[in-house]
XYZ file of N, CA and C in Angstrom:
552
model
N 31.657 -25.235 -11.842
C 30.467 -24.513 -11.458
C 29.288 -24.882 -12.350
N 29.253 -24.759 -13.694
C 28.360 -24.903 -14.573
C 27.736 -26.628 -14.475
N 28.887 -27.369 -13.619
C 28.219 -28.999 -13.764
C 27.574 -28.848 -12.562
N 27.926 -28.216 -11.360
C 27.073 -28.007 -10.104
C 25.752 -27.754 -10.710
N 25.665 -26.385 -11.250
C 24.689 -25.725 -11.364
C 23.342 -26.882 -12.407
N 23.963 -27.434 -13.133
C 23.040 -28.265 -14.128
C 22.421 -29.653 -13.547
N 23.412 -30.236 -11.941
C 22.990 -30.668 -11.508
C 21.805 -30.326 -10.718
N 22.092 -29.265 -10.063
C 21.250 -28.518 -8.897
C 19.516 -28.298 -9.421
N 20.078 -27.820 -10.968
C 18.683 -27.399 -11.705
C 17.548 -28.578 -12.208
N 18.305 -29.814 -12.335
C 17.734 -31.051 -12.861
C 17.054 -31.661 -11.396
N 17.821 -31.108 -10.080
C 17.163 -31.371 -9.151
C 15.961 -30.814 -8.842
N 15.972 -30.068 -8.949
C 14.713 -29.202 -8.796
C 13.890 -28.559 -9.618
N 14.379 -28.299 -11.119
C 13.475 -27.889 -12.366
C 13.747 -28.774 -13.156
N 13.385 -30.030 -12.532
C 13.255 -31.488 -13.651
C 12.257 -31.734 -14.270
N 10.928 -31.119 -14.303
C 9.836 -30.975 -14.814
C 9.765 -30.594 -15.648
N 10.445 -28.812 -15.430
C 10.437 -27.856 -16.627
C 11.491 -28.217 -17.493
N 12.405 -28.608 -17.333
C 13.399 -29.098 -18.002
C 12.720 -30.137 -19.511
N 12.388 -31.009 -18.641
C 11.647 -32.038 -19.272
C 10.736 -31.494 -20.617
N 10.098 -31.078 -20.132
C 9.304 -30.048 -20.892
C 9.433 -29.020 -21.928
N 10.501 -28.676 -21.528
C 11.429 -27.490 -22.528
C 12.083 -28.538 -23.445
N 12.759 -29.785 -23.078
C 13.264 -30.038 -24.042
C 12.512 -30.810 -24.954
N 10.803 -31.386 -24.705
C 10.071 -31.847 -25.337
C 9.534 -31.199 -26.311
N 9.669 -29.905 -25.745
C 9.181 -28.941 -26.884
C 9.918 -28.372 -28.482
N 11.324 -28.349 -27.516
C 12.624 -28.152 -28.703
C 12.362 -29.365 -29.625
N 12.140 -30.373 -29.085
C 12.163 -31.677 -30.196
C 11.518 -31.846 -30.926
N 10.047 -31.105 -30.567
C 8.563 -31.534 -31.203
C 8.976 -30.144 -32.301
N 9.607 -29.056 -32.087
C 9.471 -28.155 -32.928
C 10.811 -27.993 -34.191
N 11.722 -29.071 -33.630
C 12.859 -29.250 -34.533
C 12.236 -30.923 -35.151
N 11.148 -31.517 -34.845
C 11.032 -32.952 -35.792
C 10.170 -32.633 -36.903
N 9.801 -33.416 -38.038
C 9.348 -32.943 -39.419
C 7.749 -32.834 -38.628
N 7.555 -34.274 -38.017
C 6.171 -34.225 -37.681
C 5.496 -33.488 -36.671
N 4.979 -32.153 -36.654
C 5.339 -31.081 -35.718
C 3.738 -31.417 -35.191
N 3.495 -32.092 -34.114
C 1.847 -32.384 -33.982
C 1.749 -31.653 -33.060
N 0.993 -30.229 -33.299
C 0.432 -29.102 -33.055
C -0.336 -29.551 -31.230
N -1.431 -30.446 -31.361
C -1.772 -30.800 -30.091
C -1.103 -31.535 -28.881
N 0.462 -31.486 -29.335
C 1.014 -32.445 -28.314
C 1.873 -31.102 -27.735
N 1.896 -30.260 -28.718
C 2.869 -28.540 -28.299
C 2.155 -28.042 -27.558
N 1.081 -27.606 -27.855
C -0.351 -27.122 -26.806
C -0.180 -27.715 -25.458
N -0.296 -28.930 -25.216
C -0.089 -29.505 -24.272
C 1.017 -29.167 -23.087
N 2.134 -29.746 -23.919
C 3.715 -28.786 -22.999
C 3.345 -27.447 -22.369
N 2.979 -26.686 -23.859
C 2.939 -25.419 -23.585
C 2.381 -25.271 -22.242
N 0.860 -25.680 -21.936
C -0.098 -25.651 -21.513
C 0.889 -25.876 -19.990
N 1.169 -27.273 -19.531
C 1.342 -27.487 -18.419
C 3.142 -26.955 -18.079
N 3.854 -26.299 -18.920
C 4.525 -25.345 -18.543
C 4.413 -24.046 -18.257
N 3.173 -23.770 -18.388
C 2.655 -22.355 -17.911
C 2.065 -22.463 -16.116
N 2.137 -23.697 -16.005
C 1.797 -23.881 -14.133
C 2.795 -24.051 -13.775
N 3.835 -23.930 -14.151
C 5.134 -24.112 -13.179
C 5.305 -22.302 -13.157
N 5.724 -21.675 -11.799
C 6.031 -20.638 -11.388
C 6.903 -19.655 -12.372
N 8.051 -20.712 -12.600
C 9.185 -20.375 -13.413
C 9.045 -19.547 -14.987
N 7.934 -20.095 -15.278
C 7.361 -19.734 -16.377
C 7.525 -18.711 -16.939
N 7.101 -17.413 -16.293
C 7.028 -16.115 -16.054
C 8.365 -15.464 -16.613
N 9.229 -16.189 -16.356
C 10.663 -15.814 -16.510
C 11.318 -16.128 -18.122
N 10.532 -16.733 -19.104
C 10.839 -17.555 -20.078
C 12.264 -17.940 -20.355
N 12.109 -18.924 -19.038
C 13.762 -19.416 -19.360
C 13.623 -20.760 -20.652
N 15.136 -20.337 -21.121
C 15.475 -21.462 -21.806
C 16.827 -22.261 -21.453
N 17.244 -23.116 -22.491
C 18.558 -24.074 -22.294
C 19.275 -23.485 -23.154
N 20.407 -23.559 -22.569
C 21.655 -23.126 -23.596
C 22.228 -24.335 -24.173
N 23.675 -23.487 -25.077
C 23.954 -24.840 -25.649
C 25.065 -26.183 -24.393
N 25.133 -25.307 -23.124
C 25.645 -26.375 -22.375
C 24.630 -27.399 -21.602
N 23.236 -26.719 -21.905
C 22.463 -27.814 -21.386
C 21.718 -26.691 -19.692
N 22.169 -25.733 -19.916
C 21.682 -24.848 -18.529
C 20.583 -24.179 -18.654
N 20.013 -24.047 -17.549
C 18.216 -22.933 -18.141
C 19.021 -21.943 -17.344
N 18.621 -20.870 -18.067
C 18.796 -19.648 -18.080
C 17.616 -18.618 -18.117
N 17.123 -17.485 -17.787
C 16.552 -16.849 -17.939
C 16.650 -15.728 -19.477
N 14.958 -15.823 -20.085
C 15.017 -15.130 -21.219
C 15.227 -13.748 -20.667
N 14.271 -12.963 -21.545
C 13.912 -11.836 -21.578
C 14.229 -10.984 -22.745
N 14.105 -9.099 -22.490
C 14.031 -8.562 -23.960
C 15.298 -7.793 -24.033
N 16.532 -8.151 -23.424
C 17.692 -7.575 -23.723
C 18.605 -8.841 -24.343
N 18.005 -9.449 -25.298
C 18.770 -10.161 -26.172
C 19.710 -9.275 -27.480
N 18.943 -8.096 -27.682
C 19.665 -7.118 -28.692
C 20.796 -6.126 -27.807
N 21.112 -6.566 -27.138
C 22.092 -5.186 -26.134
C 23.542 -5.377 -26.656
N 23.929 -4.858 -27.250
C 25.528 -4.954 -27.207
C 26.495 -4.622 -26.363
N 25.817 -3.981 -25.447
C 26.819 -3.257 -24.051
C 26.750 -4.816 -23.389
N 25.593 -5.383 -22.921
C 25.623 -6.085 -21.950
C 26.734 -7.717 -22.651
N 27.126 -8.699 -21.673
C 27.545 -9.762 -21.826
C 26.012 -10.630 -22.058
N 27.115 -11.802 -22.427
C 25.281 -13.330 -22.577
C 25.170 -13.663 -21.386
N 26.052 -13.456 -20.440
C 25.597 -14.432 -18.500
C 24.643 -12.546 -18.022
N 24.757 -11.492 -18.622
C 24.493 -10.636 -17.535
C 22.976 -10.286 -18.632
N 22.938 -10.854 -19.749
C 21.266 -10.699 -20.814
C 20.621 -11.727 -19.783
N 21.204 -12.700 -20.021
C 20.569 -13.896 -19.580
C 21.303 -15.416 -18.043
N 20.650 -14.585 -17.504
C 21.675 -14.979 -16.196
C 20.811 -16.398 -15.821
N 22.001 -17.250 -15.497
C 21.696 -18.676 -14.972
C 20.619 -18.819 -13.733
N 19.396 -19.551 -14.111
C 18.159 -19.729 -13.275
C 18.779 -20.601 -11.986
N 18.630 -20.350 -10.566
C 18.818 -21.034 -9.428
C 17.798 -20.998 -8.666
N 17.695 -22.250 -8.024
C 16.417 -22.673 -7.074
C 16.902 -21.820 -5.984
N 16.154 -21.707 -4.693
C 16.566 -21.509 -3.131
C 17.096 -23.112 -2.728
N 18.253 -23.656 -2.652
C 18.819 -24.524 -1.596
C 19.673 -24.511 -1.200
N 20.425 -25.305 -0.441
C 21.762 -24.954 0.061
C 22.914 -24.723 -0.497
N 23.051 -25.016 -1.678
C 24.025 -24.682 -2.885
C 23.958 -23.284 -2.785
N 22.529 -22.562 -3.162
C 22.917 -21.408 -3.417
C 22.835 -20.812 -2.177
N 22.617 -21.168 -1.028
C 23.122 -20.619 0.117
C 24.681 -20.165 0.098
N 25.102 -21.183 0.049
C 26.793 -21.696 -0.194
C 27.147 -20.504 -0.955
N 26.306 -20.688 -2.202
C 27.220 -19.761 -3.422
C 27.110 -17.876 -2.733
N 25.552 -17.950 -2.024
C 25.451 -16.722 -2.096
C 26.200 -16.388 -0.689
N 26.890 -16.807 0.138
C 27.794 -17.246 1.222
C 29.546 -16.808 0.758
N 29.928 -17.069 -0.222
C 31.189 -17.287 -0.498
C 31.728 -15.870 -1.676
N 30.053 -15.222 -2.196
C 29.832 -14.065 -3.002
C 29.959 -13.205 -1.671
N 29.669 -13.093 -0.565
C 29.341 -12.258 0.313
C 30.494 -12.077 0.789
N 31.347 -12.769 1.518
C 33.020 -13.199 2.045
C 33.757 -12.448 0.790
N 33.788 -13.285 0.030
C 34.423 -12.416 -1.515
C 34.659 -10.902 -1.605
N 33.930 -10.299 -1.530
C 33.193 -9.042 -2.027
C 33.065 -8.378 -0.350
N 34.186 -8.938 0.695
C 34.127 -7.948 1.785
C 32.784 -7.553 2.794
N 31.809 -8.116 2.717
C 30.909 -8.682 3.246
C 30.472 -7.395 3.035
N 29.691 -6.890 2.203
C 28.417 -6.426 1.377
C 27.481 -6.220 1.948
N 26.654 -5.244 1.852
C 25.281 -5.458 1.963
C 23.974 -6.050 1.731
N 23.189 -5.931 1.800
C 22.170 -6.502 1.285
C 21.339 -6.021 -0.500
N 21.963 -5.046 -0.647
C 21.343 -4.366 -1.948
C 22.990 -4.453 -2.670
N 23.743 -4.281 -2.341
C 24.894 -4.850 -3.221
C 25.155 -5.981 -3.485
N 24.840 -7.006 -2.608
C 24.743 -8.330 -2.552
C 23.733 -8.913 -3.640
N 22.536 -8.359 -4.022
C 21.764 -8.826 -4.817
C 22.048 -8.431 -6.429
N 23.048 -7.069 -6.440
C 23.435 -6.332 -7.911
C 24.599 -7.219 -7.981
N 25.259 -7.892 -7.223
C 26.248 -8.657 -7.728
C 26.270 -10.269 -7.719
N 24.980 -10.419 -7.255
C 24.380 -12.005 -7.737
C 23.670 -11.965 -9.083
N 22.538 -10.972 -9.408
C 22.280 -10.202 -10.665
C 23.145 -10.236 -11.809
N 24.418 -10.277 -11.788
C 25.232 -10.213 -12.749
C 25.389 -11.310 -13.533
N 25.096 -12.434 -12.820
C 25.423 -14.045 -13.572
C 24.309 -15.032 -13.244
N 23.702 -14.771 -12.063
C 22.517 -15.846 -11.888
C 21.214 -15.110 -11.460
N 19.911 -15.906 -11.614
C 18.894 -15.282 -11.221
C 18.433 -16.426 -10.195
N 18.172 -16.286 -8.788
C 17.702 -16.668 -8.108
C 16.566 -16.654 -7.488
N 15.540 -17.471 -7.553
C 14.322 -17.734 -6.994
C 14.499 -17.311 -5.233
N 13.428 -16.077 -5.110
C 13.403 -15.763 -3.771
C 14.745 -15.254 -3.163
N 15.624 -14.362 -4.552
C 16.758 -14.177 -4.113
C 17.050 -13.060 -2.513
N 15.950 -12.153 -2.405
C 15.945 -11.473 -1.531
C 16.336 -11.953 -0.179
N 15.312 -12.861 0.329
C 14.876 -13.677 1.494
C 16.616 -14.103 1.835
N 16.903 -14.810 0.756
C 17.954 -15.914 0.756
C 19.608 -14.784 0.872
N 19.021 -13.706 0.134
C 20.602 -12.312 0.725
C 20.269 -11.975 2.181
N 18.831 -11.883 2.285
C 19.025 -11.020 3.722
C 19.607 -12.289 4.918
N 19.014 -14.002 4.873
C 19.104 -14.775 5.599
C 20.987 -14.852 5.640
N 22.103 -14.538 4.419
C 23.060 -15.055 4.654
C 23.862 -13.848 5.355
N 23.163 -12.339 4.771
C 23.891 -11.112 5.919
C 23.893 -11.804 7.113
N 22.579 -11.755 7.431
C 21.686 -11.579 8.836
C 22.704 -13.041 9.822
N 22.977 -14.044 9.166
C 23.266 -15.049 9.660
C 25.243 -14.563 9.822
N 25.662 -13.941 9.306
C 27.452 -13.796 8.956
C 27.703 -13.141 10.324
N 28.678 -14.134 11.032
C 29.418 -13.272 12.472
C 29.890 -12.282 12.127
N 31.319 -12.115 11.453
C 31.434 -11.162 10.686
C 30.827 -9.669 10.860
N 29.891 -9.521 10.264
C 28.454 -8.707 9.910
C 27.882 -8.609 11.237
N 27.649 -9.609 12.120
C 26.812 -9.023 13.207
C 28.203 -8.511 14.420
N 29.406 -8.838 14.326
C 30.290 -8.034 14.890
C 30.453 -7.046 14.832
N 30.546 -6.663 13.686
C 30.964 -5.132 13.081
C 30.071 -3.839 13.336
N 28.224 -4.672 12.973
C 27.452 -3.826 13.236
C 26.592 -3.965 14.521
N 27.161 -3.860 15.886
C 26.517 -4.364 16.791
C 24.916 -3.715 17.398
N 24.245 -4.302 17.730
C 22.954 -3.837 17.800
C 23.045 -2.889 19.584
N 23.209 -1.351 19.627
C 23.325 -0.829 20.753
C 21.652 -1.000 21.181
N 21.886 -1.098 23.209
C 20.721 -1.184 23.853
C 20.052 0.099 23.783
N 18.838 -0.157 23.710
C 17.575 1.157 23.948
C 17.215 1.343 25.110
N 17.349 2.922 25.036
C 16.818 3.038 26.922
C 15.589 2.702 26.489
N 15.346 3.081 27.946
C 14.044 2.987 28.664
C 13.346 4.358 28.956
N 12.687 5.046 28.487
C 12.004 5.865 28.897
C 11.379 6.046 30.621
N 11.924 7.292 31.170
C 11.524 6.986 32.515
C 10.276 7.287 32.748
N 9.804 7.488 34.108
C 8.103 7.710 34.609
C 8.026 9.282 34.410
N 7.060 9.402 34.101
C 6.243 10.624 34.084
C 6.133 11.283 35.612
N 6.435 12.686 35.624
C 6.543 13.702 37.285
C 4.755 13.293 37.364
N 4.648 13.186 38.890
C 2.834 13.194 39.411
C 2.512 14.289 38.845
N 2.833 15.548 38.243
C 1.934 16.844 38.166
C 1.903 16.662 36.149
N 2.883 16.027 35.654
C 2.082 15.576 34.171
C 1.208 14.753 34.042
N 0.873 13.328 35.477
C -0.190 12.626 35.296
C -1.449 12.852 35.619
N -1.467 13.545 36.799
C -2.516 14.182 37.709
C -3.493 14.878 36.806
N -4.298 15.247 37.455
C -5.375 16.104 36.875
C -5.452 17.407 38.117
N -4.834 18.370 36.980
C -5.107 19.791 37.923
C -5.457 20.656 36.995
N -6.085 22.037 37.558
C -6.166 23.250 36.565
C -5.191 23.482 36.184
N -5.205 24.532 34.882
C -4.159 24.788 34.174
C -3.488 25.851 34.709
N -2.032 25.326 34.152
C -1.334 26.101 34.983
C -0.631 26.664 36.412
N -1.346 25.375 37.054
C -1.154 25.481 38.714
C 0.192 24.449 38.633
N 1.265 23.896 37.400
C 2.306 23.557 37.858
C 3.153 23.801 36.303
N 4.103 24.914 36.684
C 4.730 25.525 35.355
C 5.761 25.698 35.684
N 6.939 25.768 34.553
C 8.675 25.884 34.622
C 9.038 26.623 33.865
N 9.943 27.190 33.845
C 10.563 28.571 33.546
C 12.190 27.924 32.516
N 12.083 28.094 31.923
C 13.667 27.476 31.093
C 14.832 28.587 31.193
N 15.871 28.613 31.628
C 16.684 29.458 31.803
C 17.734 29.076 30.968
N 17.560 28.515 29.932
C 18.672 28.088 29.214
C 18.940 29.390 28.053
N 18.061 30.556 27.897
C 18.827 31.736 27.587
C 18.059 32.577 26.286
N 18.415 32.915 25.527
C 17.678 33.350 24.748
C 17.729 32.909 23.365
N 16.978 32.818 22.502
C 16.979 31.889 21.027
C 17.206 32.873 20.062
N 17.825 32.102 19.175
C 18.468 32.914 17.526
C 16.934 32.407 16.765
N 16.146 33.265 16.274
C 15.360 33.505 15.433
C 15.927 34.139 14.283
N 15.581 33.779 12.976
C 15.614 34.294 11.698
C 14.540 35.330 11.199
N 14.599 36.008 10.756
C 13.248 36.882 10.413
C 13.307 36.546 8.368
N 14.384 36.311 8.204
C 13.922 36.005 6.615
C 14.585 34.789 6.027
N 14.571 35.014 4.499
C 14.847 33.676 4.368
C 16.381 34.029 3.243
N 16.668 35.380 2.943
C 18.044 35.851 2.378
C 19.162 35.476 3.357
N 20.233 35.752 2.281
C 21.576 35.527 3.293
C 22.477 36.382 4.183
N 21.610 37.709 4.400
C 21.672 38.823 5.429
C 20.854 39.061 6.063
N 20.017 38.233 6.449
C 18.583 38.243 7.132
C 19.203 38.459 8.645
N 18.708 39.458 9.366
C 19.021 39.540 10.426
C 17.884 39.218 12.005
């Protein structure tokens, strides 16, 4: 999984990659030239991803930062869960999480992708693999909607009031008079 995933990411965050690791180098070499860091910095702040301050681990994976690096409850994949593009991989993955896990919903589906990876546009990409699962559209079949029928001529018409009225004989109504639990 982890060689999939490092492939998948070099496919598509080969930029930022690039970049991140230009930066690790420039800030681990003696000669630390301040205007070439600026720079990285600079044109890693236009990549989208940014936002997320992912870094590389020591297997070589970007991962997502953030400020639960001090948590002792949590694990290191669920502080910092593995960054994934939208492609067919993680179609796949988020495909085989869904089957797994008894075919899920859409809000469980995303707390249990949450746990180990963070996916770009993960929403879109849970609702497209429900929405798409036979499975899922068997189980929950979409029943037909009536049709509302026509309106009687004497609700469309225009007459004085009251020249066409009905009487309900369906009996007499339970009214409450208070709001206690002997209210009679």
């Amino acid at each position: 999984l982890l060689t999939i995933v490092r492939i998948v990411q070099g496919l598509h965050f080969a930029d930022y990659i690039s970049s991140l690791k230009q930066v690790q180098e420039l800030i681990h070499s003696e000669s630390k030239d301040s205007a070439k860091l600026e720079l990285l910095n600079r044109t890693m702040r236009k990549i989208s991803i940014h936002q997320l301050s992912p870094f590389l681990d020591a297997h070589g994976i970007l991962r997502v930062g953030g400020r639960l690096s001090q948590s002792r409850i949590l694990t290191f994949e669920q502080k910092h869960q593995i960054l994934l593009p939208s492609c067919r991989f993680t179609n796949l993955l988020l495909r085989s999480i869904h089957e797994k896990h008894l075919h899920v919903g859409q809000a469980t589906m995303m707390s249990l992708v949450r746990d180990k990876f963070w996916i770009v546009r993960a929403k879109s990409d849970i609702r497209k693999v429900v929405h798409d699962c036979i499975v899922c559209f068997r189980a929950k079949p979409t029943s037909v909607q009536q049709y509302m029928g026509s309106l009687p001529a004497d609700r469309v018409n225009i007459a004085p009031p009251f020249s066409s009225v009905a009487v309900d004989y369906a009996g007499f109504y339970v009214i409450k008079s208070g709001l206690t639990r002997n209210a009679p």
